[in-house]
Amino acid sequence: MQIKTTGIAGTMESSDIMITIAPPSGKGIKIDLESSVEKQFGKQIRKTITDCANKLGINDADITAIDKGALDCVIRARVETAIYRACESTDYKWEAV
């Protein structure tokens, strides 16, 4: 998949995360993370975002994540949705995890 535009998913509510995927400004996945629990879980949040993007074939992207205590399953759902929106794709391949 190729990122064509900016895609957004999520809210700023408690236990959620807002993910914004934008066309890359360079090579690789750049993650700008804002989270009150970044010191404890920042590494895991970044890994979940990166793994989810790579699974969908995204290797280059600018990703902004504003976390309000989201669980991994919520992070994955928001990242996938934002990627599909950014790629203007309707070829969803949803999986129950």
XYZ file of N, CA, C and O in Angstrom:
388
model
N 0.840 -1.180 0.000
C 0.000 0.000 0.000
C 0.881 1.238 0.000
O 1.987 1.210 0.515
N 0.345 2.298 -0.561
C 1.094 3.544 -0.640
C 0.285 4.675 -0.018
O -0.895 4.842 -0.320
N 0.926 5.448 0.828
C 0.260 6.562 1.488
C 0.076 7.687 0.479
O 1.036 8.162 -0.122
N -1.190 8.111 0.302
C -1.525 9.152 -0.665
C -1.894 10.467 -0.004
O -1.718 11.532 -0.583
N -2.451 10.393 1.199
C -2.937 11.568 1.900
C -2.779 11.347 3.399
O -2.228 10.337 3.813
N -3.271 12.261 4.194
C -3.222 12.098 5.645
C -4.437 11.307 6.107
O -5.557 11.586 5.687
N -4.203 10.316 6.968
C -5.281 9.520 7.531
C -5.274 9.641 9.047
O -4.212 9.606 9.665
N -6.467 9.790 9.622
C -6.593 9.966 11.064
C -7.591 8.955 11.609
O -8.607 8.681 10.978
N -7.278 8.411 12.785
C -8.201 7.508 13.473
C -8.019 7.680 14.972
O -6.916 7.925 15.440
N -9.108 7.524 15.718
C -9.046 7.599 17.165
C -9.590 8.900 17.708
O -10.012 9.781 16.959
N -9.580 8.994 19.030
C -10.081 10.185 19.721
C -9.096 10.575 20.823
O -8.120 9.879 21.071
N -9.419 11.664 21.468
C -8.599 12.132 22.583
C -9.228 11.730 23.917
O -8.892 12.276 24.961
N -10.149 10.771 23.886
C -10.813 10.295 25.090
C -9.883 9.388 25.897
O -8.927 8.823 25.360
N -10.206 9.206 27.141
C -9.441 8.313 28.001
C -9.471 6.892 27.446
O -10.479 6.452 26.890
N -8.369 6.183 27.547
C -8.198 4.801 27.062
C -8.227 4.685 25.543
O -8.515 3.612 25.009
N -7.939 5.761 24.836
C -7.901 5.745 23.374
C -6.583 6.357 22.917
O -5.767 6.796 23.724
N -6.380 6.359 21.626
C -5.186 6.953 21.034
C -5.585 7.571 19.704
O -6.397 6.998 18.974
N -5.072 8.750 19.406
C -5.316 9.374 18.118
C -4.071 9.181 17.267
O -2.971 9.583 17.650
N -4.260 8.529 16.128
C -3.159 8.240 15.213
C -3.346 9.065 13.953
O -4.426 9.066 13.358
N -2.297 9.751 13.534
C -2.290 10.482 12.273
C -1.152 9.932 11.428
O 0.000 9.911 11.869
N -1.495 9.454 10.227
C -0.503 8.920 9.293
C -0.393 9.912 8.142
O -1.401 10.272 7.544
N 0.812 10.344 7.832
C 1.036 11.301 6.755
C 2.089 10.760 5.793
O 2.902 9.904 6.172
N 2.078 11.255 4.554
C 3.130 10.846 3.617
C 4.504 11.114 4.235
O 4.680 12.091 4.971
N 5.457 10.259 3.942
C 6.776 10.371 4.590
C 7.549 11.602 4.152
O 7.498 12.007 2.997
N 8.260 12.182 5.104
C 9.148 13.299 4.803
C 10.557 12.786 4.511
O 11.420 13.547 4.096
N 10.782 11.502 4.745
C 12.076 10.873 4.502
C 11.894 9.376 4.446
O 10.794 8.875 4.233
N 12.955 8.656 4.660
C 12.898 7.190 4.658
C 12.599 6.676 6.056
O 13.003 7.258 7.047
N 11.883 5.567 6.101
C 11.592 4.916 7.371
C 10.318 5.429 8.016
O 9.667 6.349 7.521
N 9.975 4.808 9.116
C 8.793 5.197 9.877
C 9.239 6.119 10.998
O 10.052 5.748 11.833
N 8.708 7.333 10.990
C 9.024 8.328 12.020
C 7.799 8.446 12.921
O 6.708 8.753 12.448
N 7.967 8.177 14.206
C 6.853 8.220 15.152
C 7.065 9.359 16.139
O 8.077 9.415 16.835
N 6.094 10.262 16.190
C 6.074 11.341 17.170
C 5.015 10.948 18.194
O 3.823 10.985 17.907
N 5.455 10.524 19.381
C 4.550 10.001 20.406
C 4.402 10.981 21.557
O 5.395 11.466 22.099
N 3.151 11.252 21.923
C 2.840 12.056 23.104
C 1.973 11.179 24.010
O 0.883 10.755 23.617
N 2.484 10.865 25.193
C 1.757 9.982 26.102
C 2.170 10.264 27.534
O 3.349 10.474 27.818
N 1.188 10.220 28.424
C 1.491 10.422 29.846
C 2.203 9.203 30.428
O 2.787 9.283 31.502
N 2.153 8.073 29.720
C 2.806 6.849 30.190
C 3.986 6.459 29.286
O 4.384 5.305 29.234
N 4.548 7.449 28.597
C 5.637 7.172 27.658
C 6.853 6.556 28.343
O 7.491 5.659 27.796
N 7.176 6.998 29.543
C 8.345 6.441 30.234
C 8.170 4.957 30.530
O 9.113 4.189 30.448
N 6.943 4.546 30.874
C 6.692 3.146 31.204
C 6.421 2.302 29.958
O 6.886 1.170 29.862
N 5.649 2.831 29.003
C 5.174 2.021 27.889
C 5.529 2.560 26.505
O 5.090 2.002 25.497
N 6.304 3.618 26.432
C 6.634 4.237 25.147
C 7.270 3.274 24.157
O 6.916 3.253 22.971
N 8.187 2.452 24.637
C 8.865 1.493 23.763
C 7.862 0.498 23.169
O 7.905 0.197 21.973
N 6.938 -0.003 23.994
C 5.927 -0.956 23.528
C 4.930 -0.296 22.572
O 4.534 -0.897 21.578
N 4.535 0.938 22.858
C 3.606 1.656 21.972
C 4.245 1.836 20.601
O 3.621 1.559 19.570
N 5.491 2.270 20.574
C 6.202 2.459 19.297
C 6.345 1.141 18.541
O 6.188 1.089 17.321
N 6.641 0.072 19.255
C 6.785 -1.247 18.626
C 5.460 -1.696 18.022
O 5.417 -2.189 16.891
N 4.366 -1.522 18.747
C 3.049 -1.916 18.247
C 2.699 -1.131 16.991
O 2.226 -1.703 16.002
N 2.955 0.172 16.992
C 2.676 1.009 15.824
C 3.520 0.567 14.637
O 3.012 0.380 13.529
N 4.811 0.371 14.856
C 5.720 -0.033 13.777
C 5.363 -1.403 13.226
O 5.317 -1.595 12.002
N 5.111 -2.366 14.104
C 4.747 -3.719 13.659
C 3.474 -3.713 12.816
O 3.390 -4.391 11.794
N 2.495 -2.947 13.249
C 1.223 -2.867 12.532
C 1.424 -2.230 11.147
O 0.885 -2.716 10.154
N 2.206 -1.171 11.088
C 2.483 -0.514 9.803
C 3.225 -1.456 8.866
O 2.878 -1.588 7.691
N 4.247 -2.135 9.386
C 5.015 -3.066 8.556
C 4.158 -4.213 8.047
O 4.312 -4.660 6.911
N 3.240 -4.693 8.884
C 2.340 -5.783 8.497
C 1.489 -5.401 7.283
O 1.167 -6.242 6.453
N 1.170 -4.114 7.177
C 0.369 -3.632 6.054
C 1.234 -3.130 4.895
O 0.725 -2.547 3.938
N 2.536 -3.347 4.980
C 3.434 -2.989 3.891
C 3.871 -1.536 3.882
O 4.373 -1.044 2.882
N 3.703 -0.860 4.993
C 4.133 0.538 5.105
C 5.527 0.564 5.728
O 5.703 0.168 6.872
N 6.491 1.028 4.960
C 7.869 1.113 5.448
C 8.336 2.548 5.634
O 9.332 2.797 6.302
N 7.622 3.484 5.005
C 7.961 4.902 5.092
C 6.694 5.681 5.433
O 5.717 5.633 4.675
N 6.701 6.382 6.560
C 5.540 7.178 6.967
C 5.906 8.082 8.126
O 6.815 7.779 8.892
N 5.181 9.181 8.228
C 5.276 10.047 9.399
C 4.028 9.782 10.226
O 2.908 9.974 9.745
N 4.222 9.330 11.457
C 3.101 8.947 12.310
C 3.128 9.779 13.584
O 4.157 9.869 14.251
N 1.991 10.371 13.889
C 1.822 11.100 15.136
C 0.835 10.322 15.986
O -0.233 9.944 15.502
N 1.200 10.063 17.229
C 0.339 9.310 18.138
C 0.163 10.105 19.433
O 1.145 10.458 20.082
N -1.095 10.391 19.767
C -1.406 11.054 21.028
C -2.172 10.034 21.851
O -3.339 9.742 21.581
N -1.480 9.476 22.835
C -2.005 8.358 23.619
C -2.653 8.832 24.914
O -2.114 9.678 25.612
N -3.792 8.237 25.206
C -4.499 8.511 26.461
C -4.718 7.210 27.228
O -5.748 7.004 27.841
N -3.736 6.308 27.154
C -3.814 5.062 27.914
C -4.439 3.911 27.160
O -5.063 3.043 27.764
N -4.262 3.885 25.840
C -4.862 2.838 25.017
C -4.144 1.500 25.183
O -2.926 1.452 25.361
N -4.914 0.425 25.123
C -4.359 -0.927 25.127
C -3.811 -1.252 23.737
O -4.147 -0.588 22.758
N -2.967 -2.285 23.644
C -2.367 -2.673 22.364
C -3.406 -2.943 21.278
O -3.213 -2.563 20.128
N -4.512 -3.604 21.641
C -5.531 -3.919 20.636
C -6.156 -2.648 20.069
O -6.459 -2.574 18.870
N -6.310 -1.620 20.883
C -6.851 -0.343 20.427
C -5.829 0.358 19.526
O -6.183 0.896 18.471
N -4.568 0.301 19.913
C -3.507 0.922 19.115
C -3.471 0.287 17.729
O -3.433 0.994 16.713
N -3.504 -1.046 17.669
C -3.488 -1.739 16.374
C -4.685 -1.341 15.512
O -4.537 -1.069 14.318
N -5.854 -1.296 16.114
C -7.068 -0.940 15.363
C -6.974 0.479 14.811
O -7.331 0.729 13.652
N -6.489 1.403 15.613
C -6.380 2.799 15.169
C -5.325 2.956 14.079
O -5.530 3.694 13.113
N -4.193 2.272 14.226
C -3.135 2.369 13.217
C -3.625 1.795 11.883
O -3.458 2.414 10.831
N -4.254 0.627 11.914
C -4.766 0.020 10.679
C -5.783 0.930 9.998
O -5.717 1.149 8.784
N -6.699 1.473 10.764
C -7.723 2.352 10.199
C -7.100 3.594 9.584
O -7.447 3.985 8.466
N -6.160 4.218 10.290
C -5.502 5.418 9.764
C -4.725 5.109 8.491
O -4.725 5.907 7.543
N -4.087 3.945 8.430
C -3.331 3.566 7.228
C -4.275 3.368 6.047
O -4.027 3.871 4.948
N -5.360 2.626 6.259
C -6.325 2.429 5.171
C -6.871 3.764 4.682
O -7.041 3.975 3.480
N -7.136 4.678 5.586
C -7.629 6.002 5.194
C -6.551 6.785 4.444
O -6.848 7.439 3.448
N -5.310 6.725 4.908
C -4.216 7.449 4.259
C -3.910 6.898 2.871
O -3.468 7.630 1.984
N -4.148 5.609 2.681
C -3.901 4.977 1.382
C -5.143 5.031 0.488
O -5.108 4.540 -0.640
N -6.219 5.596 1.011
C -7.499 5.660 0.302
C -7.913 4.281 -0.198
O -8.364 4.103 -1.322
N -7.741 3.288 0.670
C -8.025 1.896 0.333
C -9.313 1.427 0.996
O -9.608 1.784 2.125
N -10.056 0.610 0.259
C -11.243 -0.032 0.828
C -11.067 -1.547 0.826
O -12.007 -2.284 1.061
N -9.869 -1.998 0.578
C -9.554 -3.427 0.540
C -9.169 -3.901 1.938
O -8.030 -4.263 2.203
N -10.144 -3.864 2.862
C -9.873 -4.200 4.251
C -9.662 -5.689 4.432
O -10.365 -6.497 3.858
N -8.690 -6.025 5.262
C -8.417 -7.406 5.619
C -8.411 -7.486 7.145
O -7.380 -7.659 7.768
N -9.574 -7.359 7.745
C -9.681 -7.353 9.198
C -9.484 -8.743 9.748
O -9.940 -9.719 9.183
N -8.801 -8.838 10.862
C -8.554 -10.099 11.537
C -8.964 -9.978 12.990
O -8.724 -8.954 13.609
N -9.539 -11.025 13.520
C -9.810 -11.058 14.956
C -8.555 -11.546 15.655
O -7.990 -12.568 15.289
N -8.092 -10.800 16.640
C -6.865 -11.163 17.340
C -7.187 -11.515 18.770
O -7.972 -10.944 19.420
